[in-house]
XYZ file of C-alpha atoms in Angstrom:
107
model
C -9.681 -18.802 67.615
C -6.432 -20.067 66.857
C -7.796 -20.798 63.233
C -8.847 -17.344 62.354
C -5.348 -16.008 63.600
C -3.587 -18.097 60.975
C -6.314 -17.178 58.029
C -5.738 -14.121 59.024
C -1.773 -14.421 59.006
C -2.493 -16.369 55.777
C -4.167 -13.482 54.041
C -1.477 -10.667 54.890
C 1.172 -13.043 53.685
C -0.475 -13.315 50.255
C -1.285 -9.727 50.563
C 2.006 -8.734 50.957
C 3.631 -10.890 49.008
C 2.122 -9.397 45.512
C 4.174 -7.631 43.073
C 2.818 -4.301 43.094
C 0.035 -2.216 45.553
C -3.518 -1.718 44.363
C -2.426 1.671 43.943
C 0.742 1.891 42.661
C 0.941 2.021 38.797
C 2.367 -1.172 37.203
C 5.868 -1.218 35.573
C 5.880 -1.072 31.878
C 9.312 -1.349 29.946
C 8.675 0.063 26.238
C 10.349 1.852 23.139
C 9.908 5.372 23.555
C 7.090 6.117 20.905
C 8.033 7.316 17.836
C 7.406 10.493 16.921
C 4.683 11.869 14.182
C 5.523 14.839 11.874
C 2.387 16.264 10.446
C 3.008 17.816 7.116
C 0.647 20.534 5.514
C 0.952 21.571 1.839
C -1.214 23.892 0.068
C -3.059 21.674 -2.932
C -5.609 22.067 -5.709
C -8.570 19.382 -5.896
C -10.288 18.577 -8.687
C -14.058 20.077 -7.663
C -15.943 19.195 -11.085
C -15.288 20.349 -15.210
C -17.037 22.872 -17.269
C -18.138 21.774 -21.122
C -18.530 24.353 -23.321
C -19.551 23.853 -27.172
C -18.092 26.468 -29.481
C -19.641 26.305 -33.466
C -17.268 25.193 -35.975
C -19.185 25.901 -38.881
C -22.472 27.740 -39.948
C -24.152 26.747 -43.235
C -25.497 30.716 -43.949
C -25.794 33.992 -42.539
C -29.657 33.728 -42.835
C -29.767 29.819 -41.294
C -28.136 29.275 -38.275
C -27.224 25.542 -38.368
C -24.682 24.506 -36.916
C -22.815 21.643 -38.640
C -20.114 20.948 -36.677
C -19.306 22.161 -32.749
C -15.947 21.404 -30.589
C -16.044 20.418 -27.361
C -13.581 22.895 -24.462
C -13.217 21.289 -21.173
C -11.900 23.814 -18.188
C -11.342 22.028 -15.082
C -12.772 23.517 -11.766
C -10.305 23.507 -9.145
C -10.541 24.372 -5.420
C -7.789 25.123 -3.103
C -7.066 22.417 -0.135
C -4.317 21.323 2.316
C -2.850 18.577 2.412
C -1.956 16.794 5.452
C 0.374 14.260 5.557
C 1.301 11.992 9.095
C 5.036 10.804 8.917
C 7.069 8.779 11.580
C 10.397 10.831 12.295
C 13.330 9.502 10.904
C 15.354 8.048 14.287
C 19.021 8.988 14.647
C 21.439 6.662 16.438
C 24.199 8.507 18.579
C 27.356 7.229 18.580
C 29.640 7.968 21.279
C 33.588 8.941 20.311
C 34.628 8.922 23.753
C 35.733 5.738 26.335
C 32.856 5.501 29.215
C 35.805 4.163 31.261
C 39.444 4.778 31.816
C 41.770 3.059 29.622
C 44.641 1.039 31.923
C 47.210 -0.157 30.078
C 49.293 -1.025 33.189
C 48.129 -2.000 36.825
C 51.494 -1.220 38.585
């Protein structure tokens, strides 16, 4: 009997002796996070390109053979935003004032 009373004094010793409860949320000491900025920007992407072949020059009116054609590209465009994540920028503060009283005599 007098076995199982120390065990058992044993095991609410350790038990107590932990740093933290079971329950109780452990202590984390961080940087506060930084801060994200999301940008949007209104931006054109490039969706695909339109060829279009105009004559140059036509051998006669009767005979329409073309000798020569150019080439017009026109882009195709679609309207998009842009998102861009940033970190903000962090600003030190500087203090101008003494935290304590300055003595210059103890008298």
């Amino acid at each position: 009997m007098f076995k199982l009373v120390v065990l058992l004094c044993a095991l609410a010793a350790v038990a107590n002796a932990r740093p933290s409860l079971p329950l109780s949320p452990a202590l984390v000491y961080s940087a506060p996070a930084a801060a994200t900025v999301t940008v949007h920007e209104p931006a054109l992407a490039h969706v695909g390109s339109v060829v279009k072949t105009y004559p140059t020059a036509v051998s006669h009116q009767s005979h329409s053979v073309v000798h020569n054609s150019a080439h017009l590209v026109q882009d195709v465009v679609a309207p998009v935003v842009k998102t861009t994540y940033t970190t903000a920028p962090v600003l030190k503060s500087v203090s101008t004032y003494a935290h304590t009283p300055v003595v210059y005599n103890s008298w």
